[in-house]
Amino acid sequence: MKVWQVKKLGDPQDVLSIEEVEKPEWKDNEVLIEVKAVALNFFDILLCQGTYQEKPPLPFTFGSEISGVVLKCREDGPFKVGQKVMAQPAAPKGGLAGYVSVDESRVYPIPESMPFDEAASLFITYHTSYYALFNRADIQKGEVLLVHAGAGGVGSAAIQLGKAAGAYVIATAGGKEKTQICKELGADVVIDYLTEDFVEVVKKETGGKGADVIYDSVGGDVFERSKKCIAFDGRLLVIGFAGGTIPTIKANHVLVKNYSVVGVHWGYFNRLYPEKVVKEHEDIMNLYEEGKIKPLLYKTFDFEQVPEALQLLGGRKTWGKVVIKMNETNPSN
């Protein structure tokens, strides 16, 4: 079958190549899947460059979010041949391939009605945001939720999940196109951070009270300024540092305003409590079937366009999720 491989470290457009390899052999407790779609993530670029915390041995194939159809599985296991699923393969045997064989603990069922491109793009973003809002923040109906970078992958999921929880959602984004996306996702108020001061808008919209929950995947100055508009007893969720700068926290400010700074490391939670993630997944699928969430897709690319797609993703020129859709003639053929 054909796969995208990294044989040496560097920028994706310089080191990626399509190679022919043997199809994976199915093993007991694994699920053999014909891959239909693969979602790309920013950390895929870091894997290529060798700057990510995980460093798979060369050569490797990446792609950690896939959807597809079960070709082989245990007869007495939780899946059946022909079933639509999403899965989390991992480098060195990632999902940018015609077929993958994945431990069944990392495979999840999806509704028959769910398109493959949406399924591939849903797992990390919605599970991260669900865990952040419902587990770590314990968000309540009627609370004010401020979502930074609302047009991004996790941000767009947080807007929809916040609305599903009954929260009043304020979102930030940069530019007319991205602010319009946040409105379409259901945000009650959208702030263009290029022209508006989100601190002042949040204070105005809440009568000076501030946001009960702040969802911050940006870090840096956004984190620092978020502390100025958080409510008493508020929860400031640390999702990541897309802005590139890791902020510091002054304990006296946390004390005076009586708020919590809450870490959100869903990947570690997933490794420690896989049974809880299964329940989480069921809740997310129910929300999908109820029409309360729908993954935000920037664009789908052909298998041969992976370097181009990663270049757009790395240049911060996308919103939502970038998906590789396998050609009708499977790249393994």
mmCIF file of C-alpha atoms in Angstrom:
data_model
loop_
_atom_site.group_PDB
_atom_site.id
_atom_site.type_symbol
_atom_site.label_atom_id
_atom_site.label_comp_id
_atom_site.label_asym_id
_atom_site.label_seq_id
_atom_site.Cartn_x
_atom_site.Cartn_y
_atom_site.Cartn_z
ATOM 1 C CA MET A 1 0.000 0.000 0.000
ATOM 2 C CA LYS A 2 1.024 3.644 -0.360
ATOM 3 C CA VAL A 3 1.909 5.685 2.723
ATOM 4 C CA TRP A 4 3.386 9.086 3.461
ATOM 5 C CA GLN A 5 6.737 8.584 5.180
ATOM 6 C CA VAL A 6 9.246 10.762 6.985
ATOM 7 C CA LYS A 7 12.740 9.351 6.342
ATOM 8 C CA LYS A 8 14.697 12.287 7.734
ATOM 9 C CA LEU A 9 13.737 15.196 9.967
ATOM 10 C CA GLY A 10 12.889 18.630 8.616
ATOM 11 C CA ASP A 11 10.020 20.729 7.260
ATOM 12 C CA PRO A 12 7.219 18.515 5.865
ATOM 13 C CA GLN A 13 7.551 19.748 2.267
ATOM 14 C CA ASP A 14 11.249 18.774 2.337
ATOM 15 C CA VAL A 15 11.109 15.383 4.039
ATOM 16 C CA LEU A 16 7.764 13.784 3.162
ATOM 17 C CA SER A 17 7.561 11.168 0.408
ATOM 18 C CA ILE A 18 5.017 8.620 -0.792
ATOM 19 C CA GLU A 19 6.342 5.093 -0.377
ATOM 20 C CA GLU A 20 5.127 1.554 -1.035
ATOM 21 C CA VAL A 21 4.993 -0.690 2.038
ATOM 22 C CA GLU A 22 3.329 -3.949 2.990
ATOM 23 C CA LYS A 23 -0.236 -3.779 4.282
ATOM 24 C CA PRO A 24 -0.366 -4.164 8.065
ATOM 25 C CA GLU A 25 -0.922 -7.619 9.493
ATOM 26 C CA TRP A 26 -3.920 -7.932 11.794
ATOM 27 C CA LYS A 27 -3.228 -9.102 15.331
ATOM 28 C CA ASP A 28 -5.615 -10.264 18.035
ATOM 29 C CA ASN A 29 -7.095 -7.356 20.036
ATOM 30 C CA GLU A 30 -6.504 -5.070 17.063
ATOM 31 C CA VAL A 31 -8.912 -3.732 14.449
ATOM 32 C CA LEU A 32 -7.843 -3.665 10.802
ATOM 33 C CA ILE A 33 -9.309 -0.552 9.178
ATOM 34 C CA GLU A 34 -9.518 0.689 5.610
ATOM 35 C CA VAL A 35 -8.737 4.391 6.020
ATOM 36 C CA LYS A 36 -11.230 6.824 4.486
ATOM 37 C CA ALA A 37 -10.131 10.165 5.982
ATOM 38 C CA VAL A 38 -7.297 11.557 8.099
ATOM 39 C CA ALA A 39 -7.298 14.808 10.078
ATOM 40 C CA LEU A 40 -4.040 16.737 10.269
ATOM 41 C CA ASN A 41 -2.824 18.506 13.403
ATOM 42 C CA PHE A 42 -0.164 21.123 14.082
ATOM 43 C CA PHE A 43 1.866 18.609 16.052
ATOM 44 C CA ASP A 44 2.241 16.554 12.845
ATOM 45 C CA ILE A 45 4.536 19.328 11.602
ATOM 46 C CA LEU A 46 6.520 19.176 14.836
ATOM 47 C CA LEU A 47 6.853 15.393 14.448
ATOM 48 C CA CYS A 48 8.363 15.924 10.979
ATOM 49 C CA GLN A 49 10.782 18.501 12.367
ATOM 50 C CA GLY A 50 11.757 16.356 15.344
ATOM 51 C CA THR A 51 10.700 19.072 17.803
ATOM 52 C CA TYR A 52 7.678 17.300 19.304
ATOM 53 C CA GLN A 53 7.933 15.658 22.740
ATOM 54 C CA GLU A 54 7.337 12.271 21.130
ATOM 55 C CA LYS A 55 10.078 11.210 18.701
ATOM 56 C CA PRO A 56 9.178 8.083 16.712
ATOM 57 C CA PRO A 57 12.005 6.150 15.054
ATOM 58 C CA LEU A 58 12.735 6.867 11.391
ATOM 59 C CA PRO A 59 11.207 6.165 8.967
ATOM 60 C CA PHE A 60 7.694 6.824 10.251
ATOM 61 C CA THR A 61 4.181 7.607 9.097
ATOM 62 C CA PHE A 62 2.073 10.053 11.107
ATOM 63 C CA GLY A 63 -1.650 10.805 11.243
ATOM 64 C CA SER A 64 -3.295 10.353 14.651
ATOM 65 C CA GLU A 65 -6.978 10.841 13.756
ATOM 66 C CA ILE A 66 -8.578 8.636 11.155
ATOM 67 C CA SER A 67 -11.972 7.311 10.149
ATOM 68 C CA GLY A 68 -12.736 4.274 8.087
ATOM 69 C CA VAL A 69 -14.354 0.861 7.808
ATOM 70 C CA VAL A 70 -13.528 -2.256 9.825
ATOM 71 C CA LEU A 71 -12.061 -5.034 7.671
ATOM 72 C CA LYS A 72 -11.068 -7.491 10.389
ATOM 73 C CA CYS A 73 -11.565 -7.748 14.158
ATOM 74 C CA ARG A 74 -12.147 -10.246 16.960
ATOM 75 C CA GLU A 75 -15.388 -12.156 16.476
ATOM 76 C CA ASP A 76 -16.256 -11.725 20.156
ATOM 77 C CA GLY A 77 -14.948 -8.147 20.356
ATOM 78 C CA PRO A 78 -16.779 -4.804 20.471
ATOM 79 C CA PHE A 79 -16.633 -4.180 16.697
ATOM 80 C CA LYS A 80 -17.877 -5.927 13.584
ATOM 81 C CA VAL A 81 -16.689 -6.153 9.990
ATOM 82 C CA GLY A 82 -18.113 -3.352 7.844
ATOM 83 C CA GLN A 83 -18.682 -1.008 10.798
ATOM 84 C CA LYS A 84 -17.803 2.698 10.500
ATOM 85 C CA VAL A 85 -15.275 3.797 13.116
ATOM 86 C CA MET A 86 -12.791 6.468 14.095
ATOM 87 C CA ALA A 87 -9.406 5.553 15.531
ATOM 88 C CA GLN A 88 -6.153 6.883 16.953
ATOM 89 C CA PRO A 89 -3.178 5.219 15.270
ATOM 90 C CA ALA A 90 0.252 6.486 16.276
ATOM 91 C CA ALA A 91 3.620 7.026 14.597
ATOM 92 C CA PRO A 92 5.648 5.188 13.464
ATOM 93 C CA LYS A 93 2.544 3.485 12.001
ATOM 94 C CA GLY A 94 0.218 6.461 11.660
ATOM 95 C CA GLY A 95 -2.919 6.947 9.648
ATOM 96 C CA LEU A 96 -1.655 8.470 6.370
ATOM 97 C CA ALA A 97 -1.915 5.067 4.749
ATOM 98 C CA GLY A 98 -4.438 2.923 2.937
ATOM 99 C CA TYR A 99 -4.895 0.617 5.928
ATOM 100 C CA VAL A 100 -4.049 0.625 9.621
ATOM 101 C CA SER A 101 -4.292 -1.998 12.333
ATOM 102 C CA VAL A 102 -5.029 -0.335 15.662
ATOM 103 C CA ASP A 103 -5.440 -1.687 19.194
ATOM 104 C CA GLU A 104 -9.186 -1.919 19.755
ATOM 105 C CA SER A 105 -8.894 0.273 22.873
ATOM 106 C CA ARG A 106 -8.055 3.149 20.497
ATOM 107 C CA VAL A 107 -10.997 2.538 18.151
ATOM 108 C CA TYR A 108 -14.422 4.123 18.631
ATOM 109 C CA PRO A 109 -17.768 3.593 16.899
ATOM 110 C CA ILE A 110 -19.440 6.390 14.942
ATOM 111 C CA PRO A 111 -23.016 6.767 13.690
ATOM 112 C CA GLU A 112 -23.730 5.441 10.210
ATOM 113 C CA SER A 113 -24.947 8.936 9.295
ATOM 114 C CA MET A 114 -21.622 10.620 10.114
ATOM 115 C CA PRO A 115 -19.464 11.495 7.062
ATOM 116 C CA PHE A 116 -15.904 10.199 7.187
ATOM 117 C CA ASP A 117 -14.340 13.683 6.979
ATOM 118 C CA GLU A 118 -16.317 14.880 10.002
ATOM 119 C CA ALA A 119 -15.522 11.714 11.930
ATOM 120 C CA ALA A 120 -11.786 12.038 11.347
ATOM 121 C CA SER A 121 -11.777 15.654 12.505
ATOM 122 C CA LEU A 122 -13.843 15.203 15.645
ATOM 123 C CA PHE A 123 -11.903 13.130 18.138
ATOM 124 C CA ILE A 124 -9.121 15.284 19.602
ATOM 125 C CA THR A 125 -10.920 18.630 19.370
ATOM 126 C CA TYR A 126 -14.256 17.583 20.880
ATOM 127 C CA HIS A 127 -12.823 15.255 23.503
ATOM 128 C CA THR A 128 -10.380 17.955 24.623
ATOM 129 C CA SER A 129 -13.109 20.574 24.847
ATOM 130 C CA TYR A 130 -15.643 18.225 26.450
ATOM 131 C CA TYR A 131 -13.145 17.183 29.120
ATOM 132 C CA ALA A 132 -12.159 20.827 29.694
ATOM 133 C CA LEU A 133 -15.673 22.203 30.056
ATOM 134 C CA PHE A 134 -17.604 19.372 31.699
ATOM 135 C CA ASN A 135 -14.909 17.674 33.758
ATOM 136 C CA ARG A 136 -12.305 20.301 34.628
ATOM 137 C CA ALA A 137 -14.509 23.425 34.692
ATOM 138 C CA ASP A 138 -17.816 21.783 35.671
ATOM 139 C CA ILE A 139 -19.579 24.382 33.540
ATOM 140 C CA GLN A 140 -23.154 25.160 34.552
ATOM 141 C CA LYS A 141 -26.207 26.358 32.659
ATOM 142 C CA GLY A 142 -26.352 30.161 32.584
ATOM 143 C CA GLU A 143 -22.635 30.704 33.185
ATOM 144 C CA VAL A 144 -20.580 32.948 30.911
ATOM 145 C CA LEU A 145 -17.965 31.142 28.828
ATOM 146 C CA LEU A 146 -15.209 33.073 27.037
ATOM 147 C CA VAL A 147 -13.591 31.065 24.219
ATOM 148 C CA HIS A 148 -10.365 32.346 22.701
ATOM 149 C CA ALA A 149 -9.497 31.482 19.084
ATOM 150 C CA GLY A 150 -13.082 30.415 18.504
ATOM 151 C CA ALA A 151 -12.576 29.607 14.823
ATOM 152 C CA GLY A 152 -9.830 27.082 15.559
ATOM 153 C CA GLY A 153 -10.248 23.340 16.028
ATOM 154 C CA VAL A 154 -10.656 23.147 19.810
ATOM 155 C CA GLY A 155 -12.156 26.649 19.986
ATOM 156 C CA SER A 156 -14.965 25.849 17.559
ATOM 157 C CA ALA A 157 -15.716 22.676 19.525
ATOM 158 C CA ALA A 158 -15.765 24.663 22.784
ATOM 159 C CA ILE A 159 -18.303 27.141 21.395
ATOM 160 C CA GLN A 160 -20.704 24.375 20.390
ATOM 161 C CA LEU A 161 -20.252 22.383 23.586
ATOM 162 C CA GLY A 162 -20.660 25.529 25.671
ATOM 163 C CA LYS A 163 -23.983 26.252 23.974
ATOM 164 C CA ALA A 164 -25.019 22.622 24.475
ATOM 165 C CA ALA A 165 -24.339 23.094 28.207
ATOM 166 C CA GLY A 166 -26.579 26.160 28.279
ATOM 167 C CA ALA A 167 -23.776 28.694 28.724
ATOM 168 C CA TYR A 168 -23.719 32.261 27.399
ATOM 169 C CA VAL A 169 -20.787 32.115 24.998
ATOM 170 C CA ILE A 170 -18.439 34.961 24.111
ATOM 171 C CA ALA A 171 -15.822 34.125 21.483
ATOM 172 C CA THR A 172 -12.739 35.905 20.172
ATOM 173 C CA ALA A 173 -11.311 35.595 16.659
ATOM 174 C CA GLY A 174 -9.219 37.670 14.263
ATOM 175 C CA GLY A 175 -10.802 39.210 11.173
ATOM 176 C CA LYS A 176 -14.229 39.275 9.529
ATOM 177 C CA GLU A 177 -14.120 35.753 8.129
ATOM 178 C CA LYS A 178 -13.253 34.086 11.438
ATOM 179 C CA THR A 179 -15.639 36.205 13.523
ATOM 180 C CA GLN A 180 -18.452 35.288 11.117
ATOM 181 C CA ILE A 181 -17.590 31.619 11.590
ATOM 182 C CA CYS A 182 -17.926 32.025 15.374
ATOM 183 C CA LYS A 183 -21.362 33.606 14.916
ATOM 184 C CA GLU A 184 -22.449 30.710 12.720
ATOM 185 C CA LEU A 185 -21.211 28.260 15.352
ATOM 186 C CA GLY A 186 -23.632 29.816 17.825
ATOM 187 C CA ALA A 187 -21.563 32.275 19.887
ATOM 188 C CA ASP A 188 -23.777 34.897 21.553
ATOM 189 C CA VAL A 189 -21.117 37.609 21.276
ATOM 190 C CA VAL A 190 -18.082 37.629 18.996
ATOM 191 C CA ILE A 191 -15.061 39.884 19.506
ATOM 192 C CA ASP A 192 -12.595 40.734 16.744
ATOM 193 C CA TYR A 193 -9.372 40.921 18.727
ATOM 194 C CA LEU A 194 -7.695 42.773 15.852
ATOM 195 C CA THR A 195 -9.909 45.814 16.409
ATOM 196 C CA GLU A 196 -11.498 45.328 19.856
ATOM 197 C CA ASP A 197 -10.284 44.905 23.436
ATOM 198 C CA PHE A 198 -11.791 41.635 24.623
ATOM 199 C CA VAL A 199 -11.307 42.580 28.288
ATOM 200 C CA GLU A 200 -13.524 45.649 27.933
ATOM 201 C CA VAL A 201 -16.157 43.840 25.873
ATOM 202 C CA VAL A 202 -16.403 40.963 28.353
ATOM 203 C CA LYS A 203 -16.778 43.380 31.276
ATOM 204 C CA LYS A 204 -19.441 45.311 29.402
ATOM 205 C CA GLU A 205 -21.387 42.200 28.379
ATOM 206 C CA THR A 206 -21.337 40.825 31.941
ATOM 207 C CA GLY A 207 -22.056 44.058 33.787
ATOM 208 C CA GLY A 208 -18.532 44.092 35.203
ATOM 209 C CA LYS A 209 -18.784 40.543 36.629
ATOM 210 C CA GLY A 210 -16.482 38.857 34.103
ATOM 211 C CA ALA A 211 -16.502 35.382 32.538
ATOM 212 C CA ASP A 212 -17.118 32.369 34.775
ATOM 213 C CA VAL A 213 -15.072 30.070 32.533
ATOM 214 C CA ILE A 214 -12.290 31.129 30.162
ATOM 215 C CA TYR A 215 -11.080 28.640 27.549
ATOM 216 C CA ASP A 216 -7.529 29.611 26.573
ATOM 217 C CA SER A 217 -5.581 27.660 23.968
ATOM 218 C CA VAL A 218 -3.391 30.667 23.082
ATOM 219 C CA GLY A 219 -1.380 31.546 26.203
ATOM 220 C CA GLY A 220 1.007 34.501 26.318
ATOM 221 C CA ASP A 221 -0.597 37.935 26.482
ATOM 222 C CA VAL A 222 -4.074 36.449 25.951
ATOM 223 C CA PHE A 223 -3.709 34.522 29.207
ATOM 224 C CA GLU A 224 -2.376 37.586 31.043
ATOM 225 C CA ARG A 225 -5.244 39.780 29.898
ATOM 226 C CA SER A 226 -7.843 37.071 30.534
ATOM 227 C CA LYS A 227 -7.086 37.408 34.247
ATOM 228 C CA LYS A 228 -8.453 40.945 34.034
ATOM 229 C CA CYS A 229 -11.926 39.761 32.985
ATOM 230 C CA ILE A 230 -12.434 36.572 34.968
ATOM 231 C CA ALA A 231 -15.267 36.424 37.463
ATOM 232 C CA PHE A 232 -14.981 35.750 41.198
ATOM 233 C CA ASP A 233 -14.830 31.948 41.584
ATOM 234 C CA GLY A 234 -14.030 31.712 37.862
ATOM 235 C CA ARG A 235 -12.041 28.949 36.161
ATOM 236 C CA LEU A 236 -9.273 29.809 33.705
ATOM 237 C CA LEU A 237 -8.632 26.727 31.568
ATOM 238 C CA VAL A 238 -5.093 26.222 30.269
ATOM 239 C CA ILE A 239 -5.529 24.268 27.019
ATOM 240 C CA GLY A 240 -2.274 25.100 25.252
ATOM 241 C CA PHE A 241 0.077 27.793 24.012
ATOM 242 C CA ALA A 242 -0.663 28.323 20.321
ATOM 243 C CA GLY A 243 0.654 31.879 20.661
ATOM 244 C CA GLY A 244 4.097 30.461 21.373
ATOM 245 C CA THR A 245 4.649 32.009 24.821
ATOM 246 C CA ILE A 246 4.073 30.182 28.105
ATOM 247 C CA PRO A 247 2.743 32.635 30.715
ATOM 248 C CA THR A 248 3.544 32.734 34.420
ATOM 249 C CA ILE A 249 1.031 32.998 37.253
ATOM 250 C CA LYS A 250 1.178 35.341 40.249
ATOM 251 C CA ALA A 251 -0.383 33.535 43.188
ATOM 252 C CA ASN A 252 -1.455 36.768 44.904
ATOM 253 C CA HIS A 253 -3.709 37.641 41.944
ATOM 254 C CA VAL A 254 -5.306 34.194 42.063
ATOM 255 C CA LEU A 255 -5.939 34.705 45.770
ATOM 256 C CA VAL A 256 -7.407 38.203 45.512
ATOM 257 C CA LYS A 257 -9.852 37.367 42.712
ATOM 258 C CA ASN A 258 -10.547 33.866 44.068
ATOM 259 C CA TYR A 259 -10.295 32.121 40.705
ATOM 260 C CA SER A 260 -8.788 28.795 39.679
ATOM 261 C CA VAL A 261 -6.168 28.176 37.004
ATOM 262 C CA VAL A 262 -6.999 24.723 35.705
ATOM 263 C CA GLY A 263 -4.732 22.547 33.582
ATOM 264 C CA VAL A 264 -6.305 20.513 30.782
ATOM 265 C CA HIS A 265 -4.151 17.593 29.601
ATOM 266 C CA TRP A 266 -6.710 15.386 27.890
ATOM 267 C CA GLY A 267 -4.081 13.123 26.304
ATOM 268 C CA TYR A 268 -2.807 12.067 29.721
ATOM 269 C CA PHE A 269 -6.382 11.645 30.975
ATOM 270 C CA ASN A 270 -7.010 9.397 27.950
ATOM 271 C CA ARG A 271 -4.032 7.189 28.843
ATOM 272 C CA LEU A 272 -4.954 6.959 32.530
ATOM 273 C CA TYR A 273 -8.718 6.506 32.243
ATOM 274 C CA PRO A 274 -9.640 4.982 28.859
ATOM 275 C CA GLU A 275 -12.932 3.690 30.271
ATOM 276 C CA LYS A 276 -13.967 7.265 31.106
ATOM 277 C CA VAL A 277 -13.095 8.346 27.570
ATOM 278 C CA VAL A 278 -15.449 5.659 26.227
ATOM 279 C CA LYS A 279 -18.301 7.203 28.248
ATOM 280 C CA GLU A 280 -17.202 10.677 27.139
ATOM 281 C CA HIS A 281 -17.310 9.471 23.526
ATOM 282 C CA GLU A 282 -20.861 8.180 23.936
ATOM 283 C CA ASP A 283 -21.957 11.597 25.237
ATOM 284 C CA ILE A 284 -20.273 13.375 22.328
ATOM 285 C CA MET A 285 -21.864 11.052 19.766
ATOM 286 C CA ASN A 286 -25.284 11.682 21.341
ATOM 287 C CA LEU A 287 -24.734 15.439 21.013
ATOM 288 C CA TYR A 288 -23.767 14.935 17.369
ATOM 289 C CA GLU A 289 -26.905 12.912 16.609
ATOM 290 C CA GLU A 290 -29.004 15.561 18.376
ATOM 291 C CA GLY A 291 -27.534 18.166 16.009
ATOM 292 C CA LYS A 292 -25.890 20.160 18.816
ATOM 293 C CA ILE A 293 -22.348 19.784 17.502
ATOM 294 C CA LYS A 294 -20.868 19.589 14.015
ATOM 295 C CA PRO A 295 -17.121 19.607 13.275
ATOM 296 C CA LEU A 296 -15.832 22.735 11.546
ATOM 297 C CA LEU A 297 -13.924 21.771 8.387
ATOM 298 C CA TYR A 298 -11.604 24.174 6.605
ATOM 299 C CA LYS A 299 -11.045 22.019 3.549
ATOM 300 C CA THR A 300 -10.518 18.435 2.461
ATOM 301 C CA PHE A 301 -7.397 17.619 0.442
ATOM 302 C CA ASP A 302 -6.464 14.627 -1.693
ATOM 303 C CA PHE A 303 -3.920 12.093 -0.443
ATOM 304 C CA GLU A 304 -1.248 13.543 -2.726
ATOM 305 C CA GLN A 305 -1.736 17.048 -1.262
ATOM 306 C CA VAL A 306 -0.519 16.340 2.290
ATOM 307 C CA PRO A 307 2.568 18.644 2.078
ATOM 308 C CA GLU A 308 0.430 21.495 0.707
ATOM 309 C CA ALA A 309 -2.158 21.013 3.454
ATOM 310 C CA LEU A 310 0.510 21.002 6.174
ATOM 311 C CA GLN A 311 2.072 24.161 4.761
ATOM 312 C CA LEU A 312 -1.271 25.978 5.050
ATOM 313 C CA LEU A 313 -1.778 24.604 8.549
ATOM 314 C CA GLY A 314 1.714 25.633 9.646
ATOM 315 C CA GLY A 315 1.221 29.133 8.226
ATOM 316 C CA ARG A 316 -1.863 29.641 10.418
ATOM 317 C CA LYS A 317 -3.909 30.215 7.262
ATOM 318 C CA THR A 318 -6.637 27.727 8.145
ATOM 319 C CA TRP A 319 -9.526 27.501 10.580
ATOM 320 C CA GLY A 320 -11.299 24.472 12.003
ATOM 321 C CA LYS A 321 -9.784 21.191 10.856
ATOM 322 C CA VAL A 322 -7.796 20.216 7.776
ATOM 323 C CA VAL A 323 -8.677 16.751 6.469
ATOM 324 C CA ILE A 324 -7.083 14.390 3.976
ATOM 325 C CA LYS A 325 -9.779 12.431 2.191
ATOM 326 C CA MET A 326 -8.614 9.202 0.631
ATOM 327 C CA ASN A 327 -9.253 9.023 -3.086
ATOM 328 C CA GLU A 328 -12.125 6.909 -4.361
ATOM 329 C CA THR A 329 -9.393 4.681 -5.735
ATOM 330 C CA ASN A 330 -7.718 3.885 -2.426
ATOM 331 C CA PRO A 331 -4.056 4.987 -2.332
ATOM 332 C CA SER A 332 -3.207 1.450 -1.380
ATOM 333 C CA ASN A 333 -4.274 0.220 -4.823
#
